[in-house]
Amino acid sequence: MAEIPANVILAAEFAERFDGFSIGSNDLTQLTLGVDRESDALAHLFDETDPAVTRSIETLIATAHAVGRPVGLCGQRPSDDPAFTRFLVSAGLDSISVAPDSFVAVKEHVAAAERA
């Protein structure tokens, strides 16, 4: 699981030991931004589309692909946000894990992004 910024920074080293990466986008966002998504005072700052988060995702994907490792993502955002799904497809993400009830919607979002 790539859930902490260190996993992104040291992706090449982790790739020597693991055959792929799965991004936990909620935790990666929380730890990149230093925001507790459960806090009433801070939750409004939690944003998986923040440039620091999206750049981390792009960096991890590029680093992993450079050494032949796939990258997937698990998280709720692709189920709710077609724009985020388009970003993931354009970044080269290999797979998205979703809850069964959102499978059809995410599949449609991915298909639309791949056609664009």
mmCIF file of C-alpha atoms in Angstrom, residues 73-80 96-107:
data_model
loop_
_atom_site.group_PDB
_atom_site.id
_atom_site.type_symbol
_atom_site.label_atom_id
_atom_site.label_comp_id
_atom_site.label_asym_id
_atom_site.label_seq_id
_atom_site.Cartn_x
_atom_site.Cartn_y
_atom_site.Cartn_z
ATOM 1 C CA LEU A 73 -5.745 2.774 -6.402
ATOM 2 C CA CYS A 74 -8.365 2.087 -3.784
ATOM 3 C CA GLY A 75 -10.518 4.850 -2.472
ATOM 4 C CA GLN A 76 -13.938 6.393 -2.790
ATOM 5 C CA ARG A 77 -13.054 9.390 -4.969
ATOM 6 C CA PRO A 78 -13.105 7.609 -8.376
ATOM 7 C CA SER A 79 -16.629 6.430 -7.559
ATOM 8 C CA ASP A 80 -17.848 9.957 -6.908
ATOM 9 C CA ILE A 96 -8.960 1.026 -9.632
ATOM 10 C CA SER A 97 -10.535 -0.934 -6.780
ATOM 11 C CA VAL A 98 -14.105 0.064 -6.048
ATOM 12 C CA ALA A 99 -17.061 -1.035 -3.976
ATOM 13 C CA PRO A 100 -19.470 -3.300 -5.874
ATOM 14 C CA ASP A 101 -22.230 -0.693 -5.857
ATOM 15 C CA SER A 102 -20.040 1.808 -7.716
ATOM 16 C CA PHE A 103 -18.489 -0.574 -10.242
ATOM 17 C CA VAL A 104 -20.724 0.367 -13.174
ATOM 18 C CA ALA A 105 -20.316 4.114 -12.645
ATOM 19 C CA VAL A 106 -16.520 3.886 -12.352
ATOM 20 C CA LYS A 107 -16.318 1.618 -15.388
#
